Short mmCIF file of C-alpha atoms in Angstrom, two decimals:
data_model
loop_
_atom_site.label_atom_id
_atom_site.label_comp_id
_atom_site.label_asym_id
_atom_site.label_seq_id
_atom_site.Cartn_x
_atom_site.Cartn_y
_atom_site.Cartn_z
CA UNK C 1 -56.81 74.15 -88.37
CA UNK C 2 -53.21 72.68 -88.89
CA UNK C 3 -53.74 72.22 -92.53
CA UNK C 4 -55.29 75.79 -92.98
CA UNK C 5 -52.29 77.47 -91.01
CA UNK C 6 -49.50 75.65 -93.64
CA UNK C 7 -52.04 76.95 -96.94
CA UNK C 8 -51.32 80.57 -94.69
CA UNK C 9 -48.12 80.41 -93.87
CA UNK C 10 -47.00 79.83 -97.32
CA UNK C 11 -49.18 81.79 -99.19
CA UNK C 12 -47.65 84.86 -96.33
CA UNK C 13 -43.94 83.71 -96.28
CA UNK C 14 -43.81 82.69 -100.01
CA UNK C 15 -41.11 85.77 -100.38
CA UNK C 16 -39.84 85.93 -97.07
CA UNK C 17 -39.47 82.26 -96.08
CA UNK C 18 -36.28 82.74 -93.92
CA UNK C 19 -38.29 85.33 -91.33
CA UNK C 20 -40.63 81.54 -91.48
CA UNK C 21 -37.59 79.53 -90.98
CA UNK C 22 -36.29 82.33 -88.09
CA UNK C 23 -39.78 82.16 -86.30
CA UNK C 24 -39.31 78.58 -85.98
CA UNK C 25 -36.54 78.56 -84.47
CA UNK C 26 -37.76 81.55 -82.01
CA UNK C 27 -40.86 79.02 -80.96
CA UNK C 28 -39.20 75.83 -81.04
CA UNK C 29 -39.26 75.72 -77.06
CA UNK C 30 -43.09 76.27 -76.96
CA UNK C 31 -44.26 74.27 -79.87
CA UNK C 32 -43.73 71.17 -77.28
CA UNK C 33 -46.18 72.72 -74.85
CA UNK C 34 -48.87 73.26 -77.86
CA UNK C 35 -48.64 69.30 -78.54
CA UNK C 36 -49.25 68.67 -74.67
CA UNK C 37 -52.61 70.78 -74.87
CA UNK C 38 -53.92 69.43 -78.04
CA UNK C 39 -53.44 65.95 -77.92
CA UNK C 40 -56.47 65.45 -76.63
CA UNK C 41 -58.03 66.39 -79.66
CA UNK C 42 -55.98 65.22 -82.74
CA UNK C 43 -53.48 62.71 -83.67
CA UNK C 44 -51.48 65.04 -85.78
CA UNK C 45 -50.53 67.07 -82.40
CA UNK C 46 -46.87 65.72 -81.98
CA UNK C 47 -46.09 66.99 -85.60
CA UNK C 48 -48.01 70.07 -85.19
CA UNK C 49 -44.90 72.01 -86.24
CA UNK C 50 -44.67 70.21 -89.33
CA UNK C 51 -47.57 71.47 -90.47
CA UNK C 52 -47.15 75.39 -89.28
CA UNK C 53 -43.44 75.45 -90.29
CA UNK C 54 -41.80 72.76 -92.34
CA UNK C 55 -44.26 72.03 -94.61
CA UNK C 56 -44.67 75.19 -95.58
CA UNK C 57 -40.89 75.51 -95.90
CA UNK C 58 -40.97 72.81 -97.97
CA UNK C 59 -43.88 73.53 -100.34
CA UNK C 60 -41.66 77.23 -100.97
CA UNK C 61 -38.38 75.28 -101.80
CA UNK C 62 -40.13 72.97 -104.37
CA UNK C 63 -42.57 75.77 -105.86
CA UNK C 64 -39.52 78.36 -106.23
CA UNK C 65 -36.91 75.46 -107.55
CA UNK C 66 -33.78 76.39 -104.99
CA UNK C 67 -31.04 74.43 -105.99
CA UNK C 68 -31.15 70.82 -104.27
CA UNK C 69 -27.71 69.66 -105.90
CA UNK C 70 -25.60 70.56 -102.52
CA UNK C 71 -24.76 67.44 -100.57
CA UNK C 72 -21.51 65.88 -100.76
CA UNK C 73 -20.65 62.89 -102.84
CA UNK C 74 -20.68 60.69 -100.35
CA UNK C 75 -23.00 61.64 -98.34
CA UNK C 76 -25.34 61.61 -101.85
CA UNK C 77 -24.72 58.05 -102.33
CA UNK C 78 -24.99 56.79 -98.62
CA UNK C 79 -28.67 58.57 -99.10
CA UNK C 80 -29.60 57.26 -102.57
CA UNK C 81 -29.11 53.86 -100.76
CA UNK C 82 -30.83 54.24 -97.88
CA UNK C 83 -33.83 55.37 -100.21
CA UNK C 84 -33.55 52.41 -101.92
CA UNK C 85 -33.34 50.06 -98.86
CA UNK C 86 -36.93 52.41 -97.06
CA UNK C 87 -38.92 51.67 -100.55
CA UNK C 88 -38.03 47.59 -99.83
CA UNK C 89 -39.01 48.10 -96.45
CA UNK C 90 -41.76 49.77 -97.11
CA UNK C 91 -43.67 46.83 -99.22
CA UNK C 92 -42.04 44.11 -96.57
CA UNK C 93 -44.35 41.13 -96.92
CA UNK C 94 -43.50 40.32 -93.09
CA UNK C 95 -45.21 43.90 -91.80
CA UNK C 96 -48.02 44.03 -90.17
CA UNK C 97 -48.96 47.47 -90.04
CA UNK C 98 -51.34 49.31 -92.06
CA UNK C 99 -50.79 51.35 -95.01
CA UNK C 100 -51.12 54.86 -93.05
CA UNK C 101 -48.77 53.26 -90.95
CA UNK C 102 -45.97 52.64 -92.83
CA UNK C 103 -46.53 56.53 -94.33
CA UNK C 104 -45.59 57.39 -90.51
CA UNK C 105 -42.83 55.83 -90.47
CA UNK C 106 -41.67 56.91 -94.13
CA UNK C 107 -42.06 60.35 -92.83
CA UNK C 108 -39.89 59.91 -90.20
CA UNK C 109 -37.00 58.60 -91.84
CA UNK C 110 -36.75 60.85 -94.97
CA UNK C 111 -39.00 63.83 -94.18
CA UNK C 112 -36.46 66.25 -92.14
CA UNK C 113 -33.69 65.77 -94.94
CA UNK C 114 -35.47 68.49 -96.59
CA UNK C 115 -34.20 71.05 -93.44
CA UNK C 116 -30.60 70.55 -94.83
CA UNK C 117 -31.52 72.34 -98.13
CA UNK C 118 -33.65 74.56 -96.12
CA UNK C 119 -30.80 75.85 -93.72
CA UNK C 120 -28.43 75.57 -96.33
CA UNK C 121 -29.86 78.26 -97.94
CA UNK C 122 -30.83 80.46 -95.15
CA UNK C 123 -27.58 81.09 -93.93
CA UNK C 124 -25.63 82.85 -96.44
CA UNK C 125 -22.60 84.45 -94.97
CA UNK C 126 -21.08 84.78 -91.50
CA UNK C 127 -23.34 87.49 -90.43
CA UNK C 128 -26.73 84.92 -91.35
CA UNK C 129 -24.36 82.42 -89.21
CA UNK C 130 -23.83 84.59 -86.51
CA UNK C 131 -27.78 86.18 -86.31
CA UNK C 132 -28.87 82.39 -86.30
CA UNK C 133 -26.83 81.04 -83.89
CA UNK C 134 -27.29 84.47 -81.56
CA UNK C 135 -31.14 83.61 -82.24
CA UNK C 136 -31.09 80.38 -80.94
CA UNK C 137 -28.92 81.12 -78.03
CA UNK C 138 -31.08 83.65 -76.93
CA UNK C 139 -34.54 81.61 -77.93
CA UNK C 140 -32.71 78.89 -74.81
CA UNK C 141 -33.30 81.83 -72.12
CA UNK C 142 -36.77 81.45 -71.27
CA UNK C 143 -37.14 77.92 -71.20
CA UNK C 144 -34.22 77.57 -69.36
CA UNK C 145 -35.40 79.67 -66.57
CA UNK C 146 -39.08 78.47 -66.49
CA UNK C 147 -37.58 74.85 -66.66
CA UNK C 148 -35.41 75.97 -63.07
CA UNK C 149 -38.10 78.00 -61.94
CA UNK C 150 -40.10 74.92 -62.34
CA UNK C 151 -37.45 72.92 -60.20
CA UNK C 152 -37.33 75.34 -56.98
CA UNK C 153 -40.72 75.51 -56.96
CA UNK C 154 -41.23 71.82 -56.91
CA UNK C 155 -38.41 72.14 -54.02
CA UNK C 156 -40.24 74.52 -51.94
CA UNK C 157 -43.93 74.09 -52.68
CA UNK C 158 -44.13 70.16 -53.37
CA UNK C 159 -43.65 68.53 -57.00
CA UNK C 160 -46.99 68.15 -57.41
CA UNK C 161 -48.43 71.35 -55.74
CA UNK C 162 -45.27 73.21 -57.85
CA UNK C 163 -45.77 71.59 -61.46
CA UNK C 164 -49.73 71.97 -60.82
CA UNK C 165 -49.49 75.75 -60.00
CA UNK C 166 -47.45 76.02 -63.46
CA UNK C 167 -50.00 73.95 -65.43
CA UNK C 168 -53.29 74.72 -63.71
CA UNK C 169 -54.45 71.34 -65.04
CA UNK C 170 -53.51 68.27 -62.61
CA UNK C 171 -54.14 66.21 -65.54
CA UNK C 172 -51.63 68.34 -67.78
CA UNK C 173 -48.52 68.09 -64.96
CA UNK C 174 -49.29 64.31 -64.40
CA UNK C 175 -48.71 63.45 -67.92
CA UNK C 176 -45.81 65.90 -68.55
CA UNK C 177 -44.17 64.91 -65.51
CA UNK C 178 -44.35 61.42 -65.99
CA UNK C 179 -46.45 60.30 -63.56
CA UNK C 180 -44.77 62.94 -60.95
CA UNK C 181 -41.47 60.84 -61.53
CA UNK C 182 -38.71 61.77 -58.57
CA UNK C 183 -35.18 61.16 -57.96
CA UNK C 184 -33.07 60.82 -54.78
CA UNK C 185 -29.48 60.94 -54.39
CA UNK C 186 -28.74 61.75 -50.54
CA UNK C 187 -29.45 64.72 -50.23
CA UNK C 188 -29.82 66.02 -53.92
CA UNK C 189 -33.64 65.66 -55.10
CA UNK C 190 -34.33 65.82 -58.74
CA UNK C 191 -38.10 65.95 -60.46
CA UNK C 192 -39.00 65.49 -64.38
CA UNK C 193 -39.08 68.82 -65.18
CA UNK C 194 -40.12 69.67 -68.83
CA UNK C 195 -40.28 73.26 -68.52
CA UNK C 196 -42.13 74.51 -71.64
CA UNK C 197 -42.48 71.18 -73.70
CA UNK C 198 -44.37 68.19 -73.35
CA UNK C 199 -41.85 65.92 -71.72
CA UNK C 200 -38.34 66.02 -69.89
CA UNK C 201 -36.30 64.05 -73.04
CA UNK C 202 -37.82 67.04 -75.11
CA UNK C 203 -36.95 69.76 -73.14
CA UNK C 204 -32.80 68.17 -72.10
CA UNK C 205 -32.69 67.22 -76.50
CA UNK C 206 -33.32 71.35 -77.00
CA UNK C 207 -31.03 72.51 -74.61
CA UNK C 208 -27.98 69.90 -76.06
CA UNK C 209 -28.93 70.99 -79.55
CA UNK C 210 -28.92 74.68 -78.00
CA UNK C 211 -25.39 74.47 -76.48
CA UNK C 212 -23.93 74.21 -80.87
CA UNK C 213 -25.53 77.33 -81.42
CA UNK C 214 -24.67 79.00 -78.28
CA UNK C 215 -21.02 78.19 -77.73
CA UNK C 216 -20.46 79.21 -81.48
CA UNK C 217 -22.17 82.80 -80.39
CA UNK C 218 -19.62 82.71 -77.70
CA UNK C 219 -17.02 82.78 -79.94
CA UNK C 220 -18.24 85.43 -82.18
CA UNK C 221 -18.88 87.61 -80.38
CA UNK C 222 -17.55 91.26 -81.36
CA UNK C 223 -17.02 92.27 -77.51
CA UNK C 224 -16.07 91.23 -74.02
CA UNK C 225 -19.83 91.96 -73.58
CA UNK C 226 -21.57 90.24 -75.51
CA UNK C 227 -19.32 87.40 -75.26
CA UNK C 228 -20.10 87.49 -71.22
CA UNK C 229 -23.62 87.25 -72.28
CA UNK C 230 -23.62 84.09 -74.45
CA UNK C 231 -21.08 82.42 -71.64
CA UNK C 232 -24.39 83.47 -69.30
CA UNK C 233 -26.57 81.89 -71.68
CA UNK C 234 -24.23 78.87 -71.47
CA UNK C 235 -24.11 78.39 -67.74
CA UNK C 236 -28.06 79.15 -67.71
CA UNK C 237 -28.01 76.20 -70.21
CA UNK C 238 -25.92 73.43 -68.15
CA UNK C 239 -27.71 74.05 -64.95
CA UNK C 240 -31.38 73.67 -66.45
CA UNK C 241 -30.11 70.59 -68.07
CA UNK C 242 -29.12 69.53 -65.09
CA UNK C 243 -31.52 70.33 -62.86
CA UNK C 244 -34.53 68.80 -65.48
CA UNK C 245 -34.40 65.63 -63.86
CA UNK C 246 -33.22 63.44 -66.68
CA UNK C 247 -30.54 61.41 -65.45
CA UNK C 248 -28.29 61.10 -68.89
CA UNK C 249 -28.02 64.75 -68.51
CA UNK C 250 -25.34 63.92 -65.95
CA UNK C 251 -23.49 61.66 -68.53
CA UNK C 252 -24.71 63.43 -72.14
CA UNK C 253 -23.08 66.92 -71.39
CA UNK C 254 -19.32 65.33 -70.39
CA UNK C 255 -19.46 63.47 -73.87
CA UNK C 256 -20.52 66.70 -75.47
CA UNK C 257 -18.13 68.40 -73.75
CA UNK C 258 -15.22 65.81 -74.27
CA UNK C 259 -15.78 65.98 -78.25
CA UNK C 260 -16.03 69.54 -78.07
CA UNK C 261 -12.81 69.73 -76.48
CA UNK C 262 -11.09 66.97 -78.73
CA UNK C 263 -12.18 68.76 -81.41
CA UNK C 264 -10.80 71.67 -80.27
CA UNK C 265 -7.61 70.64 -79.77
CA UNK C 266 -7.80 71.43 -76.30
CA UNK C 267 -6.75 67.40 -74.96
CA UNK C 268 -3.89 66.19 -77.29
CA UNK C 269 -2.32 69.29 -78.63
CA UNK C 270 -0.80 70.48 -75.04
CA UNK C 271 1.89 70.16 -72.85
CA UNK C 272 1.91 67.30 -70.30
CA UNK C 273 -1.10 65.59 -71.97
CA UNK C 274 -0.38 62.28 -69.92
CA UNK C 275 0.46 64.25 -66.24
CA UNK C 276 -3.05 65.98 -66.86
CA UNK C 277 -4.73 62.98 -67.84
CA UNK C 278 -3.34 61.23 -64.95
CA UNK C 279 -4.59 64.20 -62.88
CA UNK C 280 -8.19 64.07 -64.92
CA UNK C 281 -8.70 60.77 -64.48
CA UNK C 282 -7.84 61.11 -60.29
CA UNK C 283 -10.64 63.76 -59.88
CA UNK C 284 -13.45 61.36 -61.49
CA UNK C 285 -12.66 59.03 -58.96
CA UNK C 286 -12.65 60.99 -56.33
CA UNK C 287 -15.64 62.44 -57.39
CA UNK C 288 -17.17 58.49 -57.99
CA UNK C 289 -15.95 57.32 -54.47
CA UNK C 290 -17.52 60.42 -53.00
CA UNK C 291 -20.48 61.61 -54.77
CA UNK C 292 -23.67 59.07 -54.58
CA UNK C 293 -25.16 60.74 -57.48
CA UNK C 294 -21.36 59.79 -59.68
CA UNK C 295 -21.72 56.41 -58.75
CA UNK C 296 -25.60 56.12 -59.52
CA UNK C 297 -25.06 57.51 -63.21
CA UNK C 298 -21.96 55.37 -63.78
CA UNK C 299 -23.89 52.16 -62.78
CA UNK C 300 -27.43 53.59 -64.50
CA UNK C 301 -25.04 53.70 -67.57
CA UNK C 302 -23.42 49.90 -67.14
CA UNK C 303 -27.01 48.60 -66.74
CA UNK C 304 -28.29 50.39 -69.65
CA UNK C 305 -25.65 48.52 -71.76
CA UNK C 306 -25.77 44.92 -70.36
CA UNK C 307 -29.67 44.86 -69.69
CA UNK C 308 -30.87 47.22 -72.56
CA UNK C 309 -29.01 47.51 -75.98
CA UNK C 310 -27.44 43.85 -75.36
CA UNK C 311 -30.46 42.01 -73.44
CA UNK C 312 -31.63 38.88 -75.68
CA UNK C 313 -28.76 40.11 -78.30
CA UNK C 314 -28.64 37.13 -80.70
CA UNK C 315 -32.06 35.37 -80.90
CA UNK C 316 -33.51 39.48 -81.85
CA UNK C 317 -30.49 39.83 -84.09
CA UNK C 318 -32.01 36.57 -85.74
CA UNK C 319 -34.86 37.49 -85.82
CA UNK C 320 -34.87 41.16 -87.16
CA UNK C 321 -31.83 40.54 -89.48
CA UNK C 322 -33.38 41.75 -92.52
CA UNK C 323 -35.84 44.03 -90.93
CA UNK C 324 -39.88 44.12 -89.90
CA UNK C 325 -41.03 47.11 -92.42
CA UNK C 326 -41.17 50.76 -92.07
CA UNK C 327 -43.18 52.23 -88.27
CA UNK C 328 -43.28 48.37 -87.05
CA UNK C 329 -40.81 50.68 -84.49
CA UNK C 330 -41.86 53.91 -85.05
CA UNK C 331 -43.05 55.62 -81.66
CA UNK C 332 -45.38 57.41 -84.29
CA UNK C 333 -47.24 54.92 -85.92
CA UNK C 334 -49.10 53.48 -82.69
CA UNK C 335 -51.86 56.30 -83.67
CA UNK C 336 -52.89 54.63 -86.35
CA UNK C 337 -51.99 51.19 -85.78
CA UNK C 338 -51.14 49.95 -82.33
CA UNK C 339 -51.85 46.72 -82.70
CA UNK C 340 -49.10 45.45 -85.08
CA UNK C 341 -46.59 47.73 -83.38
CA UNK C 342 -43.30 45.46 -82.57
CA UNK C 343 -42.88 45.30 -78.67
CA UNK C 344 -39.77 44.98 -77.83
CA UNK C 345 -37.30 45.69 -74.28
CA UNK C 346 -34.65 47.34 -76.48
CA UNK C 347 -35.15 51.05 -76.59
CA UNK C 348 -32.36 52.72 -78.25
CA UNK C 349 -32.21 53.97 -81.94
CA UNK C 350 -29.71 50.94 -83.21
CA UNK C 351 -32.98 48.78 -82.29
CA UNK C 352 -35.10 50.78 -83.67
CA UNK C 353 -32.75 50.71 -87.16
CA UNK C 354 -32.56 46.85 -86.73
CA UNK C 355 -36.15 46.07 -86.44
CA UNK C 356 -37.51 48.41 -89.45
CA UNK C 357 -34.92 48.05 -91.93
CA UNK C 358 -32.63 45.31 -90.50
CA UNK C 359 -28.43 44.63 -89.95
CA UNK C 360 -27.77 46.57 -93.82
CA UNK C 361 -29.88 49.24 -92.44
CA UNK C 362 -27.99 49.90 -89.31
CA UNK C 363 -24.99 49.83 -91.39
CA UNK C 364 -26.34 52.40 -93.72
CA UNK C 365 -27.84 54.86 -90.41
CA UNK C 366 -23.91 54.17 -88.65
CA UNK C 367 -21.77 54.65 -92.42
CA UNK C 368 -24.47 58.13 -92.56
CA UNK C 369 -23.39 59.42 -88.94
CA UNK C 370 -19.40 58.44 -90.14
CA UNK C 371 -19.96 60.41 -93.20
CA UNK C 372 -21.78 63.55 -91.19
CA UNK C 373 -18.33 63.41 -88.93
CA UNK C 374 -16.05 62.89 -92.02
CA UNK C 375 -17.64 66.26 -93.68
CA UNK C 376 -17.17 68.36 -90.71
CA UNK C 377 -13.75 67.85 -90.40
CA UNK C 378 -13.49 68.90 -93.84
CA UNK C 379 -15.28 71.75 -93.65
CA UNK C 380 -13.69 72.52 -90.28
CA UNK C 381 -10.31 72.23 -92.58
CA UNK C 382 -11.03 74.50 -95.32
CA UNK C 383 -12.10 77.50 -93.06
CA UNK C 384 -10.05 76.69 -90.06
CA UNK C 385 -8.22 79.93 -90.01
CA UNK C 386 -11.59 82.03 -89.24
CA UNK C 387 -13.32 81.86 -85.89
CA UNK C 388 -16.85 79.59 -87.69
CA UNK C 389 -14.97 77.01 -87.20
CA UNK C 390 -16.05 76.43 -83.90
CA UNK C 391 -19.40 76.00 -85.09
CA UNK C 392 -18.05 72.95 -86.69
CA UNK C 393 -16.15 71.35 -83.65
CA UNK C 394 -19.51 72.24 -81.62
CA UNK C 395 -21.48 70.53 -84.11
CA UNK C 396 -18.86 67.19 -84.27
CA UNK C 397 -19.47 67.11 -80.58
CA UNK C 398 -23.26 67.06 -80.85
CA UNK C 399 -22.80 64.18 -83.76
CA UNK C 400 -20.73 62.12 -81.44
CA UNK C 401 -22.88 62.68 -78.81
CA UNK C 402 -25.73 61.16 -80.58
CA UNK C 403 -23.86 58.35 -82.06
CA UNK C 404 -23.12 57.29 -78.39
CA UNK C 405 -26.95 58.08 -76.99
CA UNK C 406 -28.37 56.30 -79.95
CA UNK C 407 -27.42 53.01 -77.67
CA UNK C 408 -29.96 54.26 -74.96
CA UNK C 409 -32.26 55.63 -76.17
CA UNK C 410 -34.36 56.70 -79.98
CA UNK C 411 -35.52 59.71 -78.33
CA UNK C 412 -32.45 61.54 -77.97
CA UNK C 413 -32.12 61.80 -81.70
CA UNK C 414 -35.35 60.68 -83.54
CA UNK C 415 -37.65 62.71 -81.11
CA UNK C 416 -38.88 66.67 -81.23
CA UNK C 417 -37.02 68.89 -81.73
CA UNK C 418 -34.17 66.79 -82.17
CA UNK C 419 -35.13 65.42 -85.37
CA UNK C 420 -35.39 68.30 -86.93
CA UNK C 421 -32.71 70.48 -85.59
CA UNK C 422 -29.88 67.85 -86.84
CA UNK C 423 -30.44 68.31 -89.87
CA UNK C 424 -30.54 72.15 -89.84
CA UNK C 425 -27.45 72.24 -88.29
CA UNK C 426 -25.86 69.37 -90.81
CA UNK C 427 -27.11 71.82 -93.59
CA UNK C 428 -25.21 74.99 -92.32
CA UNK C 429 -22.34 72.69 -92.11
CA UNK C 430 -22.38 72.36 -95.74
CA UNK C 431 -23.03 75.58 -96.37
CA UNK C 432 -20.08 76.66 -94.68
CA UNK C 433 -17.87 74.81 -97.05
CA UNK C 434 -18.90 75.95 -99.64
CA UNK C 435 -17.41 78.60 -102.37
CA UNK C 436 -21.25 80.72 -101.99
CA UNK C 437 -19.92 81.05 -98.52
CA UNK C 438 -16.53 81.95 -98.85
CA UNK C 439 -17.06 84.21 -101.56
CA UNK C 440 -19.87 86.09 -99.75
CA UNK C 441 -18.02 86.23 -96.68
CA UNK C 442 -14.66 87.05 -97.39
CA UNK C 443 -14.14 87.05 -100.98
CA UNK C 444 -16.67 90.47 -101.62
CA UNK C 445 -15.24 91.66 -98.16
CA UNK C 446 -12.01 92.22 -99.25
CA UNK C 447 -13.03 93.46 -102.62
#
């Protein structure tokens, strides 16, 4: 059924691929739910949208020859190399896993490149930027609300009566509630809440990757209005996230924020910088000496460092130093080969680098996420006298952000929709340096 709906979906879209590309975006937040309820039955489930969306996408931009020739120098050679250093891995005498396998976790590192050239070329002037990113604001509204309706419920009914009268399959909330997993902090209670997708990480990674699209919206906007609708959209946003029950939500949105800001100018470019700093830095202690839940995160955070990323630091250094193979770490590849999977205690991304392609591939994946930064900025500086450029500040904040999550966990940025959405967003960032832009935008404008 998956592979009959990409054959349709191209054939139908073939001449219309961006209302594809825009429909993806409009059912991102449910696709998660459709993996949950067909698991069951195939293995191909988790990349169920591959198949009805990307591939498709994909098949167009190849069979109509769009122009592939867009990324920056630098970021061109940082990728030539790390293509290089996956088809080494890939033939790695010291893997284990099985052919299929190592496909999986091919796929994973290379495959959503390809939605750079796809939202590269979907967005062609500041109105395409402004429809998409008042698309995907708007896209955030419903599970937002099911994901807090979801929460009160659980509140006032019981978590598991609550999340069982959503599902109507015990079975169903169990697993997307891990195991009916519950949080106490005096008297604030939070539950795993995934709203509309399969899991809590998925829903919290859609609503970060939601606030770039909606804060850019915010500044946009063409009225008080409307601009009082995306700020809606916004606070709609930071209370679902908070209220999903994932604990880094309490420490992910003040580094987004905190970049955002940065970038923004908004923290060295004022008056007083060091008073209100002084004054800043007061408040989180208050708020840490009085607030159980502040002092939980801050300590959840310590312990993820010293007895997670660092636990057993030099003898796995030694031993992954020049990498296990492609999907010996890929969440992926235990569908087809569990057996040879590596087990290992550390869970972020870094790890997951180190163990498939070793120390020169974390350098690679770290010089990449440098280079991602190092564009925006330039991009930021070539249009920073019209208001997009806040789409590129928003966008350096969500890049930081996962630079700094990548240490906790390889969800956060390798899992759905995350891994996807990255990339689309890194591809409108090059778009929007680039002359097709400008002249489009402002240069036929003023003509």
């Amino acid at each position: 059924l998956l592979i009959a709906l990409s054959g349709i979906n191209t054939f139908i879209f073939y001449k219309q691929w961006k209302k594809l590309f825009y429909l993806l975006i409009i059912v991102v937040p449910y696709l998660g739910y459709l993996q949950l309820h067909t698991f069951t039955y195939t293995i191909l489930a988790p990349i169920s949208h591959d198949f009805i969306f990307i591939i498709p996408l994909v098949i167009i931009f190849i069979a109509s020859r769009k122009n592939l020739n867009i990324l920056p120098l630098q970021v061109r050679k940082l990728v030539f190399l790390l293509m290089i250093l996956l088809s080494m891995q890939f033939f790695n005498p010291a893997n284990e896993l099985n052919f299929v396998a190592r496909l999986v976790g091919l796929k994973i590192w290379i495959f959503y490149f390809f939605c750079i050239f796809i939202s590269y070329h979907a967005i062609e002037d500041k109105n395409d930027l402004k429809k998409f990113c008042n698309v995907f604001a708007v896209s955030a509204i419903i599970p937002c609300v099911i994901g807090i309706a979801q929460y009160f419920l659980s509140l006032s009914l019981g978590y598991q009566r609550g999340m069982g009268f959503f599902y109507l399959d015990a079975n169903l909330a169990y697993l997307s509630t891990q195991n009916y997993a519950k949080f106490s902090y005096g008297p604030l209670s939070l539950f795993r809440i995934p709203s509309t997708f399969s899991y809590v990480a998925q829903y919290l990674n859609f609503i970060l990757a939601a606030f770039v699209p909606i804060i850019t919206s915010i500044y946009l906007s063409s009225s008080l209005k409307e601009k009082k609708f995306y700020t809606y959209i916004l606070i709609l946003a930071s209370i679902g996230a908070f209220l999903s029950g994932n604990r880094s939500a309490g420490i992910f949105l003040p580094i987004f924020i905190i970049f955002f800001y940065y970038q923004e100018g908004k923290f060295m470019n004022i008056k007083f910088f060091g008073i209100k700093a002084l004054v800043i830095i007061g408040i989180c202690l208050i708020v840490y000496n009085n607030f159980y839940y502040a002092e939980y995160l801050t300590k959840l955070a310590f312990d993820y460092i010293t007895n997670e990323f660092f636990y057993n630091l030099t003898s796995n250094l030694t031993e992954f130093f020049f990498g296990n193979g492609l999907g010996s770490k890929t969440s992926g590849a235990r569908y087809v080969d569990a057996i040879n999977m590596v087990q290992l205690r550390n869970e972020g991304y870094y790890w997951k680098v180190i163990i498939e392609l070793g120390v020169l591939g974390l350098f690679l994946i770290v010089s990449l996420f440098f280079s991602y930064l190092h564009q925006t900025n330039l991009v930021k500086k070539k249009i920073s006298v019209y208001k997009e450029k806040v789409f590129c500040s928003a966008f350096y904040a969500y890049c930081s952000f996962h630079m700094i999550a990548a240490f906790k966990s390889w969800v956060t940025f390798d899992g759905y929709p995350t891994n996807f959405i990255f990339f689309i967003f890194l591809g409108i960032i090059f778009k929007l340096g680039s002359k097709e832009y400008f002249d489009k935008s402002y240069l036929m404008l003023n003509k």
